[in-house]
XYZ file of C-alpha atoms in Angstrom:
709
model
C -15.280 55.200 -7.664
C -12.654 53.046 -6.847
C -11.438 49.435 -8.299
C -9.970 46.375 -5.907
C -7.901 44.539 -8.074
C -6.676 40.745 -6.334
C -3.847 38.555 -7.379
C -1.083 36.792 -5.696
C 1.978 38.413 -5.828
C 5.285 35.946 -6.615
C 8.606 36.846 -6.303
C 7.612 40.391 -6.286
C 6.146 40.227 -9.448
C 2.629 39.971 -11.563
C 3.816 38.032 -14.332
C 2.393 34.700 -12.057
C -0.578 35.976 -11.506
C -4.089 36.023 -12.120
C -6.720 38.880 -11.845
C -9.119 37.237 -9.800
C -12.628 40.150 -9.007
C -13.465 43.422 -9.928
C -16.118 44.458 -7.112
C -16.745 48.335 -7.199
C -17.630 50.612 -4.008
C -20.013 53.155 -4.966
C -19.918 56.803 -3.146
C -22.462 58.862 -3.700
C -26.026 57.985 -5.622
C -25.256 59.391 -9.089
C -22.009 57.181 -8.746
C -24.368 54.373 -8.439
C -26.373 55.262 -11.483
C -23.393 55.959 -12.832
C -21.304 52.641 -12.806
C -24.118 50.757 -13.327
C -24.563 51.270 -16.349
C -20.994 51.398 -17.568
C -20.072 48.377 -15.950
C -20.790 45.002 -15.176
C -19.408 42.654 -11.819
C -16.811 39.760 -14.328
C -14.350 37.061 -13.700
C -11.851 35.286 -15.986
C -11.114 31.290 -16.433
C -9.273 31.391 -13.215
C -9.510 33.241 -10.105
C -7.128 33.016 -6.516
C -9.383 32.650 -3.883
C -7.375 33.868 -0.671
C -6.412 32.988 3.701
C -7.087 35.497 5.553
C -3.692 35.839 5.787
C -2.299 39.658 5.056
C 1.114 38.575 2.748
C -1.611 36.805 0.790
C -3.607 39.276 -0.265
C -2.658 43.199 -2.197
C -5.497 45.518 -2.398
C -5.076 48.638 -4.747
C -7.085 51.370 -5.094
C -7.725 53.386 -8.978
C -8.888 56.621 -8.519
C -11.154 57.298 -11.860
C -12.459 60.967 -12.916
C -16.572 60.683 -13.552
C -16.793 62.408 -16.849
C -13.407 63.145 -17.914
C -11.139 60.783 -17.838
C -9.912 58.867 -21.555
C -11.069 55.591 -19.877
C -14.274 55.666 -19.017
C -17.610 58.023 -20.020
C -20.824 58.027 -18.446
C -22.989 56.302 -20.307
C -25.376 59.916 -20.822
C -22.718 61.151 -22.970
C -22.659 57.718 -25.481
C -25.660 57.513 -25.542
C -24.780 54.063 -24.003
C -22.401 52.963 -26.660
C -19.445 52.929 -23.803
C -16.159 50.560 -25.036
C -15.836 47.733 -22.959
C -13.759 48.075 -19.685
C -9.961 47.315 -19.669
C -7.285 47.097 -17.395
C -4.047 47.118 -17.595
C -1.014 46.031 -15.456
C 2.825 45.538 -15.268
C 3.170 41.853 -16.830
C -0.749 40.948 -16.926
C -2.982 40.734 -20.140
C -5.944 42.792 -20.795
C -8.651 41.984 -19.575
C -12.149 42.750 -20.618
C -15.718 41.268 -18.648
C -17.177 41.565 -22.983
C -14.835 38.490 -23.606
C -15.393 37.053 -20.124
C -19.553 36.761 -18.840
C -20.646 36.306 -15.589
C -23.322 37.072 -13.443
C -24.402 39.640 -12.990
C -24.432 41.560 -9.911
C -28.494 40.937 -9.182
C -27.529 37.640 -9.575
C -25.016 37.150 -7.593
C -26.891 39.028 -4.545
C -29.481 36.718 -4.917
C -27.990 33.860 -4.914
C -25.667 34.570 -1.523
C -28.770 35.380 0.236
C -30.500 32.321 -0.596
C -30.536 29.682 1.715
C -28.809 27.231 -0.732
C -25.190 29.031 -0.471
C -25.380 29.290 3.378
C -25.774 25.888 3.411
C -22.901 25.129 1.165
C -20.892 27.818 3.016
C -21.151 26.092 6.219
C -20.031 22.652 5.051
C -16.921 23.697 2.833
C -16.492 26.156 5.774
C -16.271 22.566 8.205
C -13.667 21.034 5.772
C -11.803 24.506 6.384
C -12.613 26.493 2.928
C -13.419 30.139 3.421
C -15.734 31.102 0.378
C -15.847 33.957 1.526
C -14.364 35.432 -1.720
C -14.625 33.091 -4.269
C -16.484 33.601 -7.226
C -19.333 31.238 -8.604
C -18.866 30.132 -12.079
C -15.132 29.937 -12.205
C -11.738 27.965 -10.887
C -10.245 29.613 -7.423
C -6.937 29.558 -5.921
C -6.585 29.110 -2.013
C -4.740 27.516 0.556
C -5.332 23.892 1.457
C -6.008 22.747 4.087
C -4.653 19.323 4.735
C -1.170 20.687 3.339
C -0.920 24.281 3.848
C 0.499 24.230 0.495
C 4.200 22.435 1.248
C 7.268 24.399 2.322
C 6.675 27.057 0.152
C 3.116 27.666 1.138
C 1.607 27.496 -2.451
C -2.277 28.026 -3.074
C -2.950 23.835 -4.339
C -6.095 23.966 -4.236
C -8.468 24.042 -6.865
C -12.405 25.204 -5.882
C -15.077 25.289 -8.274
C -18.357 26.562 -7.375
C -21.400 25.726 -9.121
C -22.642 29.365 -10.885
C -26.071 29.072 -8.800
C -24.635 27.768 -5.477
C -25.447 24.195 -5.676
C -22.377 22.864 -4.332
C -18.713 22.555 -4.822
C -15.639 20.710 -6.122
C -11.728 21.479 -5.044
C -8.680 19.436 -5.800
C -5.630 19.841 -4.547
C -2.555 19.596 -6.762
C -0.157 19.107 -4.999
C 1.258 15.936 -5.573
C 2.115 14.570 -2.042
C -1.650 15.428 -0.893
C -3.541 15.154 -3.899
C -6.822 16.606 -1.577
C -10.261 16.337 -3.564
C -13.640 16.631 -2.951
C -17.231 17.136 -3.436
C -20.126 18.295 -1.612
C -23.300 19.770 -2.262
C -26.139 21.987 -0.056
C -28.444 18.874 -2.261
C -29.236 15.566 -0.461
C -28.106 15.186 -4.580
C -24.438 14.994 -4.899
C -24.338 14.771 -8.752
C -24.863 17.799 -9.135
C -21.053 18.757 -7.256
C -20.045 14.819 -10.180
C -21.556 16.673 -13.304
C -19.099 20.103 -12.035
C -15.765 17.693 -10.732
C -15.559 17.132 -14.739
C -16.465 21.141 -15.956
C -13.641 21.916 -13.101
C -11.067 19.594 -14.614
C -11.505 20.873 -17.475
C -11.412 24.849 -17.562
C -7.538 23.814 -15.824
C -5.150 26.461 -18.039
C -1.529 25.446 -18.632
C 0.437 28.238 -18.296
C 2.501 29.230 -21.266
C 6.619 29.893 -19.216
C 10.103 31.230 -20.929
C 13.186 31.638 -19.452
C 12.462 34.990 -19.845
C 9.587 35.306 -18.368
C 11.471 33.161 -15.327
C 13.487 35.267 -14.919
C 16.187 32.596 -15.205
C 19.831 33.369 -15.832
C 23.309 31.461 -16.208
C 25.368 29.133 -13.465
C 27.229 30.871 -11.269
C 30.535 29.830 -9.597
C 29.089 29.069 -6.496
C 26.427 26.782 -8.019
C 28.907 25.012 -10.650
C 31.032 24.479 -7.699
C 28.435 22.845 -5.603
C 27.241 19.999 -8.152
C 31.451 19.759 -8.861
C 31.072 18.613 -5.386
C 28.291 16.366 -5.952
C 30.524 15.674 -9.252
C 28.455 16.750 -11.792
C 30.186 17.912 -14.144
C 30.090 21.592 -16.496
C 28.924 19.633 -19.467
C 25.717 17.673 -18.295
C 25.122 21.092 -16.254
C 25.009 22.871 -19.829
C 24.027 20.212 -22.257
C 20.161 19.859 -20.043
C 19.855 23.386 -19.264
C 20.673 23.668 -15.616
C 20.293 27.501 -14.575
C 19.682 29.679 -11.057
C 17.143 32.159 -10.223
C 17.207 34.600 -7.149
C 14.971 34.044 -5.351
C 14.292 36.645 -2.488
C 18.190 37.332 -0.952
C 19.194 34.335 -1.948
C 20.323 32.150 -5.911
C 17.858 28.943 -5.863
C 19.330 26.156 -8.237
C 16.496 25.874 -11.546
C 16.166 23.221 -13.338
C 13.986 23.731 -16.602
C 11.283 20.624 -17.833
C 11.555 20.716 -21.769
C 8.889 18.338 -23.769
C 10.254 19.055 -27.683
C 12.830 21.305 -27.094
C 9.849 23.560 -25.092
C 9.685 24.813 -21.188
C 6.978 23.289 -19.246
C 7.968 23.589 -16.093
C 10.296 24.113 -13.848
C 11.663 23.253 -10.509
C 13.837 24.999 -8.244
C 16.159 24.315 -5.259
C 17.439 26.222 -2.662
C 20.954 25.300 -0.010
C 18.414 23.322 2.350
C 17.336 21.125 0.302
C 13.307 23.145 -0.400
C 12.162 22.692 -3.323
C 9.140 24.113 -5.828
C 7.830 24.928 -9.282
C 6.402 26.942 -10.845
C 2.178 26.861 -10.883
C -0.465 25.998 -13.275
C 2.797 23.962 -15.345
C 3.094 20.918 -16.996
C 3.725 17.481 -15.129
C 5.951 15.526 -17.178
C 9.567 13.756 -16.408
C 12.722 15.808 -15.816
C 14.827 14.965 -18.875
C 11.883 13.899 -21.030
C 13.598 14.841 -24.584
C 16.604 12.256 -23.204
C 13.654 8.900 -23.609
C 12.663 10.037 -27.524
C 12.496 6.625 -29.016
C 14.932 4.832 -26.160
C 13.526 0.939 -24.963
C 15.504 0.971 -22.180
C 14.069 3.335 -19.840
C 15.814 4.896 -15.720
C 13.104 6.502 -14.161
C 15.324 8.301 -10.616
C 13.682 9.928 -8.094
C 15.744 13.804 -8.353
C 16.789 15.997 -10.529
C 19.928 15.212 -8.706
C 20.135 11.653 -9.541
C 19.101 12.580 -13.463
C 22.179 14.499 -13.361
C 24.675 11.399 -11.274
C 22.818 9.094 -13.952
C 24.579 11.051 -17.060
C 27.659 10.757 -15.342
C 28.288 7.163 -15.804
C 27.344 7.500 -19.052
C 23.346 7.216 -19.415
C 21.290 9.636 -20.307
C 18.408 7.385 -21.461
C 17.123 8.827 -17.864
C 14.012 10.534 -16.591
C 13.252 12.187 -12.923
C 10.341 12.108 -10.941
C 8.933 15.431 -10.650
C 7.146 15.332 -7.286
C 9.101 13.158 -5.104
C 7.723 9.803 -3.938
C 4.623 9.039 -1.515
C 5.782 8.002 2.146
C 3.983 4.624 1.534
C 2.392 2.282 -0.710
C -1.839 3.150 -1.759
C -3.486 0.015 -0.719
C -6.552 1.698 -3.151
C -6.388 0.252 -6.740
C -5.157 2.599 -9.694
C -7.387 5.393 -10.270
C -8.499 6.610 -13.997
C -6.382 8.638 -16.061
C -8.665 11.149 -14.955
C -8.640 11.144 -11.094
C -4.642 9.854 -11.025
C -3.670 12.921 -9.190
C -0.217 12.593 -8.054
C 0.769 10.885 -11.028
C -0.118 12.925 -13.640
C 2.960 13.082 -14.684
C 2.714 9.398 -15.682
C 0.128 10.089 -17.862
C 0.983 13.141 -19.769
C 4.441 10.683 -20.407
C 2.441 8.195 -21.054
C 3.232 7.704 -25.093
C 7.553 8.309 -23.858
C 6.869 4.885 -21.680
C 4.311 2.611 -23.782
C 7.449 2.839 -26.312
C 10.152 1.247 -23.457
C 10.875 -2.231 -23.056
C 12.150 -2.126 -20.644
C 12.033 0.519 -17.367
C 14.423 -0.066 -14.563
C 13.048 1.453 -11.023
C 15.872 3.276 -9.390
C 14.800 4.588 -7.202
C 15.748 6.131 -3.694
C 16.259 2.962 -1.471
C 14.812 3.789 2.098
C 11.325 3.150 2.479
C 9.181 6.009 0.722
C 11.747 5.595 -1.937
C 10.553 2.058 -2.544
C 7.129 2.969 -2.201
C 7.116 4.975 -5.375
C 8.841 2.573 -7.543
C 5.630 0.226 -6.364
C 3.540 2.627 -7.266
C 4.984 3.194 -10.744
C 5.224 -0.713 -11.686
C 1.682 -0.515 -10.730
C 1.144 1.353 -13.541
C 3.273 1.103 -16.247
C 2.668 -3.286 -15.727
C 5.263 -4.755 -13.397
C 6.264 -7.076 -15.771
C 8.451 -5.068 -18.301
C 10.627 -3.468 -14.392
C 13.574 -3.529 -13.493
C 14.070 -1.782 -10.134
C 18.471 -1.726 -8.585
C 20.127 -2.553 -5.363
C 22.028 -0.049 -4.015
C 25.207 -1.410 -2.786
C 25.975 -1.293 1.407
C 27.093 1.153 2.165
C 28.637 -0.702 5.110
C 27.338 -3.569 7.307
C 24.071 -1.636 7.969
C 23.600 0.729 5.644
C 23.600 0.908 1.615
C 23.430 3.603 -0.104
C 19.996 5.870 -0.723
C 20.209 6.775 -4.267
C 22.102 6.879 -7.731
C 24.201 9.788 -6.526
C 25.876 8.977 -3.473
C 26.722 5.934 -5.111
C 28.891 7.943 -7.214
C 30.218 10.415 -4.965
C 31.357 7.765 -3.116
C 32.450 4.787 -5.460
C 32.519 7.189 -9.168
C 30.256 6.818 -12.152
C 31.724 2.685 -13.128
C 30.040 1.879 -9.375
C 27.337 3.298 -10.803
C 27.366 2.658 -14.208
C 27.459 -1.821 -12.853
C 25.497 -1.160 -10.097
C 22.290 0.003 -13.769
C 23.793 -2.907 -15.647
C 23.389 -5.314 -13.123
C 19.655 -4.336 -12.245
C 16.729 -7.367 -11.497
C 13.495 -7.995 -12.367
C 11.591 -6.324 -10.655
C 9.043 -8.802 -8.328
C 5.525 -9.436 -9.160
C 2.862 -11.503 -6.123
C 3.311 -14.710 -7.383
C 6.159 -15.274 -9.991
C 9.293 -16.410 -8.838
C 12.530 -16.852 -9.966
C 14.885 -19.726 -8.368
C 16.953 -17.827 -7.715
C 15.497 -15.749 -5.366
C 15.609 -18.928 -3.086
C 18.833 -19.747 -3.804
C 19.422 -18.745 -0.174
C 17.152 -20.997 0.550
C 17.641 -24.040 -0.838
C 21.454 -23.165 0.356
C 20.702 -24.156 3.717
C 18.587 -27.343 2.378
C 21.614 -28.489 0.733
C 23.885 -28.431 3.902
C 21.684 -28.940 5.855
C 21.863 -25.217 8.349
C 18.336 -25.611 8.847
C 18.909 -29.179 11.050
C 15.113 -29.933 9.959
C 16.040 -31.367 6.357
C 14.869 -34.562 6.982
C 11.815 -34.166 9.608
C 11.646 -34.031 12.858
C 11.796 -38.489 14.332
C 8.863 -39.063 16.322
C 10.004 -40.523 19.181
C 9.521 -44.363 17.602
C 12.228 -45.795 16.097
C 10.122 -48.169 14.605
C 8.791 -44.755 12.178
C 11.595 -43.857 12.127
C 11.829 -44.803 8.144
C 8.394 -44.582 7.521
C 7.791 -41.061 9.743
C 8.990 -38.334 9.839
C 8.068 -34.473 11.269
C 8.847 -31.255 9.110
C 7.246 -28.047 9.405
C 4.809 -26.801 7.063
C 2.960 -29.985 5.624
C -0.412 -31.188 7.172
C -0.397 -35.290 8.189
C -3.819 -36.395 7.800
C -4.386 -39.329 10.315
C -7.540 -41.715 10.844
C -8.595 -44.845 12.085
C -11.397 -46.345 12.941
C -13.901 -45.293 16.342
C -11.838 -45.878 19.437
C -8.916 -47.038 17.573
C -6.187 -45.006 20.008
C -6.153 -41.857 17.357
C -5.922 -38.504 19.691
C -4.012 -40.469 22.265
C -1.000 -41.710 19.800
C -0.726 -37.780 18.474
C -0.866 -36.568 21.685
C 2.186 -39.773 22.768
C 3.174 -38.177 19.313
C 3.250 -33.955 20.225
C 4.800 -34.887 23.705
C 8.126 -37.362 21.693
C 8.502 -34.328 19.498
C 8.523 -31.312 22.595
C 11.213 -33.263 24.306
C 13.948 -34.562 22.337
C 13.340 -31.029 19.494
C 11.800 -28.747 21.848
C 8.586 -28.014 19.814
C 4.831 -25.709 21.238
C 2.044 -26.908 20.143
C -1.543 -25.449 19.830
C -4.280 -27.912 20.568
C -7.555 -27.686 19.141
C -9.539 -30.595 20.423
C -13.347 -30.585 20.533
C -13.882 -33.798 22.019
C -11.839 -33.401 24.585
C -13.177 -31.430 28.764
C -9.966 -29.467 29.253
C -9.482 -31.677 32.858
C -8.576 -34.613 30.999
C -7.271 -33.845 27.635
C -4.554 -32.742 30.352
C -4.818 -35.501 32.368
C -3.649 -37.470 29.726
C -0.882 -35.294 28.972
C 0.433 -35.262 32.472
C 0.741 -39.132 32.410
C 2.626 -39.562 28.742
C 4.786 -36.405 30.388
C 5.738 -38.076 33.587
C 5.453 -41.566 32.868
C 3.225 -41.905 35.926
C -1.042 -42.261 36.868
C -2.927 -39.227 37.123
C -5.307 -40.576 40.303
C -4.268 -43.661 42.052
C -7.783 -45.931 40.397
C -8.289 -49.348 39.431
C -7.028 -48.511 35.579
C -3.333 -47.334 37.392
C -3.399 -51.214 39.095
C 0.258 -50.877 41.351
C 1.227 -48.552 39.583
C 2.254 -45.396 41.782
C 0.863 -41.714 41.130
C 2.603 -39.102 39.872
C 2.612 -36.829 43.121
C 2.201 -32.761 44.012
C 5.798 -31.975 43.681
C 5.213 -33.758 39.407
C 2.263 -32.624 39.530
C 3.312 -28.965 39.911
C 6.499 -29.594 37.676
C 3.429 -31.264 35.314
C 1.762 -28.507 35.207
C 4.018 -25.103 33.867
C 5.622 -27.989 31.557
C 1.592 -27.959 30.205
C 1.328 -24.176 30.363
C 4.882 -23.796 28.636
C 3.822 -26.242 25.790
C 0.579 -26.073 24.691
C -2.069 -23.835 23.671
C -5.350 -24.437 23.535
C -8.144 -22.991 20.858
C -11.841 -23.413 22.876
C -14.368 -22.219 21.409
C -16.786 -21.528 25.299
C -20.255 -20.652 23.558
C -22.506 -23.730 21.818
C -21.709 -22.214 18.285
C -19.251 -24.249 16.399
C -16.257 -23.459 15.020
C -15.168 -22.558 11.603
C -12.236 -23.786 10.488
C -10.861 -19.854 9.472
C -12.001 -19.018 12.794
C -9.322 -21.640 14.527
C -6.302 -20.773 11.494
C -6.997 -17.032 12.779
C -6.198 -18.107 16.523
C -3.337 -20.100 15.558
C -2.049 -18.033 13.204
C -1.986 -15.723 16.748
C -0.664 -18.401 18.703
C 2.492 -19.210 16.178
C 2.895 -15.388 16.033
C 2.929 -14.729 20.098
C 4.145 -17.835 21.313
C 6.538 -19.750 18.378
C 3.946 -22.156 18.373
C 5.331 -25.432 15.524
C 2.390 -27.475 15.547
C -1.515 -27.327 15.777
C -3.972 -30.283 16.136
C -7.029 -30.413 14.756
C -9.399 -33.157 15.939
C -11.553 -34.284 14.883
C -12.910 -32.578 11.722
C -16.570 -33.489 12.103
C -17.182 -30.862 15.254
C -16.266 -27.556 13.091
C -18.416 -25.358 11.409
C -19.471 -26.440 7.551
C -21.943 -25.073 6.975
C -21.161 -23.868 2.798
C -23.165 -22.254 0.472
C -26.349 -24.248 -1.927
C -24.701 -24.411 -5.030
C -20.937 -26.287 -3.733
C -20.777 -29.777 -2.790
C -18.735 -31.048 -0.245
C -16.595 -32.281 -2.115
C -15.408 -28.259 -2.901
C -15.403 -26.918 0.365
C -13.289 -29.986 1.821
C -10.650 -29.456 -1.490
C -11.647 -25.642 0.416
C -10.689 -25.991 2.993
C -7.986 -28.361 2.909
C -5.979 -25.218 0.504
C -6.212 -22.452 3.776
C -4.754 -25.549 5.679
C -1.816 -26.443 3.479
C -1.825 -22.581 3.081
C -1.789 -22.347 6.865
C 1.617 -24.629 7.163
C 3.403 -23.564 4.901
C 3.299 -19.685 5.315
C 3.606 -20.320 9.102
C 5.812 -23.708 8.987
C 3.442 -25.355 11.376
C 3.054 -29.066 10.744
C -0.755 -29.291 11.036
C -2.323 -32.800 12.447
C -5.967 -32.878 10.283
C -8.096 -35.637 12.544
C -10.898 -37.099 9.828
C -12.904 -40.301 11.169
C -13.482 -42.397 8.149
C -17.413 -43.409 6.666
C -19.480 -46.172 8.380
C -18.007 -49.151 6.989
C -20.014 -52.106 5.903
C -19.279 -55.457 7.275
C -15.899 -54.369 8.359
C -14.206 -57.837 8.870
C -11.469 -56.383 11.677
C -9.418 -54.582 9.294
C -7.955 -50.780 9.683
C -9.708 -49.078 7.452
C -8.260 -47.308 3.565
C -7.671 -43.084 3.864
C -10.524 -43.473 1.271
C -12.744 -44.566 3.381
C -12.810 -41.244 4.941
C -16.309 -39.597 5.274
C -16.279 -36.260 3.194
C -14.155 -36.184 0.022
C -11.619 -37.857 -1.895
C -9.353 -34.880 -0.881
C -8.181 -35.897 1.803
C -6.261 -37.716 1.454
C -4.952 -36.050 -3.254
C -3.908 -33.213 -0.781
C -2.173 -33.770 2.395
C 1.034 -34.695 2.353
C 1.304 -37.036 4.543
C -1.529 -40.276 5.854
C -1.683 -42.602 9.018
C -4.424 -45.246 9.718
C -4.330 -45.486 13.171
C -5.517 -49.033 14.106
C -5.405 -50.907 17.613
C -5.710 -55.090 17.521
C -9.448 -55.853 18.959
C -8.908 -59.751 18.125
C -6.986 -61.277 21.323
C -6.116 -64.796 19.235
C -5.063 -62.068 16.353
C -2.487 -61.312 18.673
C -2.010 -58.820 22.037
C -4.789 -56.086 22.712
C -2.506 -53.486 23.765
C -0.267 -54.046 20.004
C -0.873 -50.798 18.106
C -0.546 -50.476 14.148
C 0.323 -47.499 12.441
C -0.131 -47.635 9.093
C 1.598 -44.477 6.750
C -0.550 -45.398 3.954
C 0.643 -41.979 2.051
C 4.213 -40.139 1.931
C 5.112 -36.851 -0.394
C 8.780 -36.403 0.267
C 10.833 -39.080 0.097
C 13.142 -37.423 2.238
C 10.844 -37.765 5.314
C 9.677 -41.317 5.077
C 7.642 -43.368 2.916
C 4.600 -46.161 2.989
C 4.793 -48.545 5.569
C 3.218 -49.971 8.524
C 5.644 -50.258 12.102
C 3.994 -51.784 15.759
C 3.927 -50.458 19.001
C 2.765 -51.297 22.694
C 0.477 -49.537 24.306
C 0.718 -48.334 27.737
C -3.096 -48.294 29.399
C -2.153 -46.660 32.672
C 0.052 -43.954 31.546
C -1.050 -43.532 27.468
C 1.641 -43.890 26.929
C 3.018 -45.245 22.330
C 7.060 -47.660 23.210
C 8.437 -49.735 20.675
C 8.200 -53.388 20.702
C 10.803 -54.465 22.336
C-alpha cells in the first residue's frame, strides 16, 4: 500500500505546513481488504487545497510492508485491535485518524456521485475555485483567484465545504483583498450562511517563536540600511528587529509582540516586498508600547513606527497590512465580518482606553483612505491627523521616515505635536475657514458687497450676492419676468455672468426676442409696439444670437409632464459645472410639479423645497431668482402685495435671503403708467442692501428698465 502526503512547503521547511489528506492506492484486492480493515480516510482541522501549479504540491510516497512492518499489522494478526495509524514527519505533530474523525470512503464516494456535489463543483469552478483536491467538512487553503495571493502568492483563501456537499463558503484573508462569499447547490442559501459561521470559528492561530521562524540578529548589512534611514541601533534593539534568511537573500524581520509573546512576523526585502507569517494573529506592530497610553499614534508602516521613536514617541503603533486604494462606500461591517481591519478589533481594548488617537498615515491617496477607514472605526471625535510639511512648492513629504531623513527628529516631533482635529462631516472650527474669512476682509474676490443691479436707484437697497436666494413676487401683469430679464442683462453687461433660465411661461422664440431687445436696445420687429423706433439690423440680430448662445442656458421640459424642483436643480448643476453659470432663474413656482406625500402639508413641502434651492445656491455659489405668484387678493385696491401674500406658505419670506415685490402703476391719475415700483421687503445681509423702495421707468418698445432722472 502506498500513501500520498500533501503539504505546503515554506522556505524548505515543514514547520509551517498543515497535513492535508491521507488517501491510499491499492495494489491488489488483498491489499484492498487489508487496508480497508486497517485504516479509514480522514482529514484534520485545516487542509491546504492546492492549485494545479506543480510547485504548490509535494507528493511523498511511503512504502509499507503488509505483515511484518512495525507501524502496521494485519487485522487478522491483531484480532482487529490495531493501533491508530500515526504518521510522523520532521516539524509536524503526530496525526491520528482516531483523533480526527471524518466521513468514511463510502460516504465520500456517495457524496462525489451526488447531483448536488456536481452542481456545487460547477458553480465554484465558474468563480475560479477548483475543489478537485479539497476535502469536505474542514477548512481548505488555496490560491485566491481574485488577488492571486499577492506578490508572495500565498494560499490566502480559505474554503469550507459542507460535509454533505450542498454548500460552500470562502474568504480571502489578505487585507488588500478580503474576497468572500458563499454558494449552494440548492436554491436556499441558508445552509451556506450557517456554514460560514462554523468556518469562521474553525480558523486556528499558529503558535510561533523566534526559533521556529529561524530568526537571526541583524547583520551589518541591514544595520547599515537602517542607519541610512536614521534609525539607531538602540531603537532596533528595543523593538527586537531581526533578520531571516529567505532563499539566497537576507530579509528584515519585524516581530509582532503582544504581552511579550510573539504572535506574528512581517518580512521586507530590499525591493520593498512585504509578506507575513500565515495563520497568525493580526495586531498592531508595537502593540505593547501603547498599553495604558492616553495618546496613541498610528502610522502606516513599521519603518514609520521606528522613525516616531527616534523623534521621542514610544506610544506609536503601525498597521500590519498597509493601506486600501480608496475609502469603502459601504457601511462599516460588523466585527466578525470586518476582515480587512481585524487587527483593530483584536486590539480594541488598547484603543478603548485612549482619549486621543493621532493618525499619521502616508500623505498619498491610499494613506488618506486608510486614515478615514481607521477614523470610521475608532470614532472621528477622538481622532487627530498629522499634516506632513511641504517638500517644495508642489509636493509634501510622504511619511514619518521621509520627514526624519530630510528634516530631522525635531521637525518630526513638531509635526506630530501640531496635529489637528480630524474633520467630522458637519462639524467645523472657524480656523477651517480663515482663508475665506481673510479674503472677505481684504475684499479680494470683488463681490463682497454684491454685484450691482445696474440701476442707481437700487444700489443702496439690493445687490446680487452669489449663493443667495431672491424671491420675486407681484400681482399678474406687473412685469416680474420682464424685470428679471432686464436684471440679468445688466449683470451680464458689467459683470460678465452667465445664466441658466427655467422659464416655463415663455416660448423660447418670444423669450429670445425680449432678451435681444433689452440687449440691443432696439425692437425686434417693425410693429405697432415699436412706434417709429428703428428695428434691429440683420448684423445686430446675428451678433445678438451669438450673445444669447454664450450667455444663457435653457432648462426646458419638452414633453407634457411638469418638471420637479429636483429635476430643475440637477440640470442647473450641470450648467454650473459645464458652462460656468452664476445665476439661475426659476419662473414661476406654480409651473413646477409639486406632488407630495399625503401625510405632508403644503407648508412642509415648501419648506423642504426651498431648503433644496438654498443648498444648491450655497454649494455652487449661484444666485437663484425664484418667481412666485401671490394668492388671489380679495378687495384689492391696487396697492403692492406683501411677501406673506405669496400662495402656498409663509416660508417663501421666512427662508429667502432677499424678498422683492414688483408693482406697476395702472392708474394714470396716480402717476405715469410706465413707472415701476421695486419694493425690497427683505434683505438678510445688511452689507448688500436694506429694506426700501425704488422707482424705475419701463420702456415698452425695448423692454428696458431705466433710472428716473
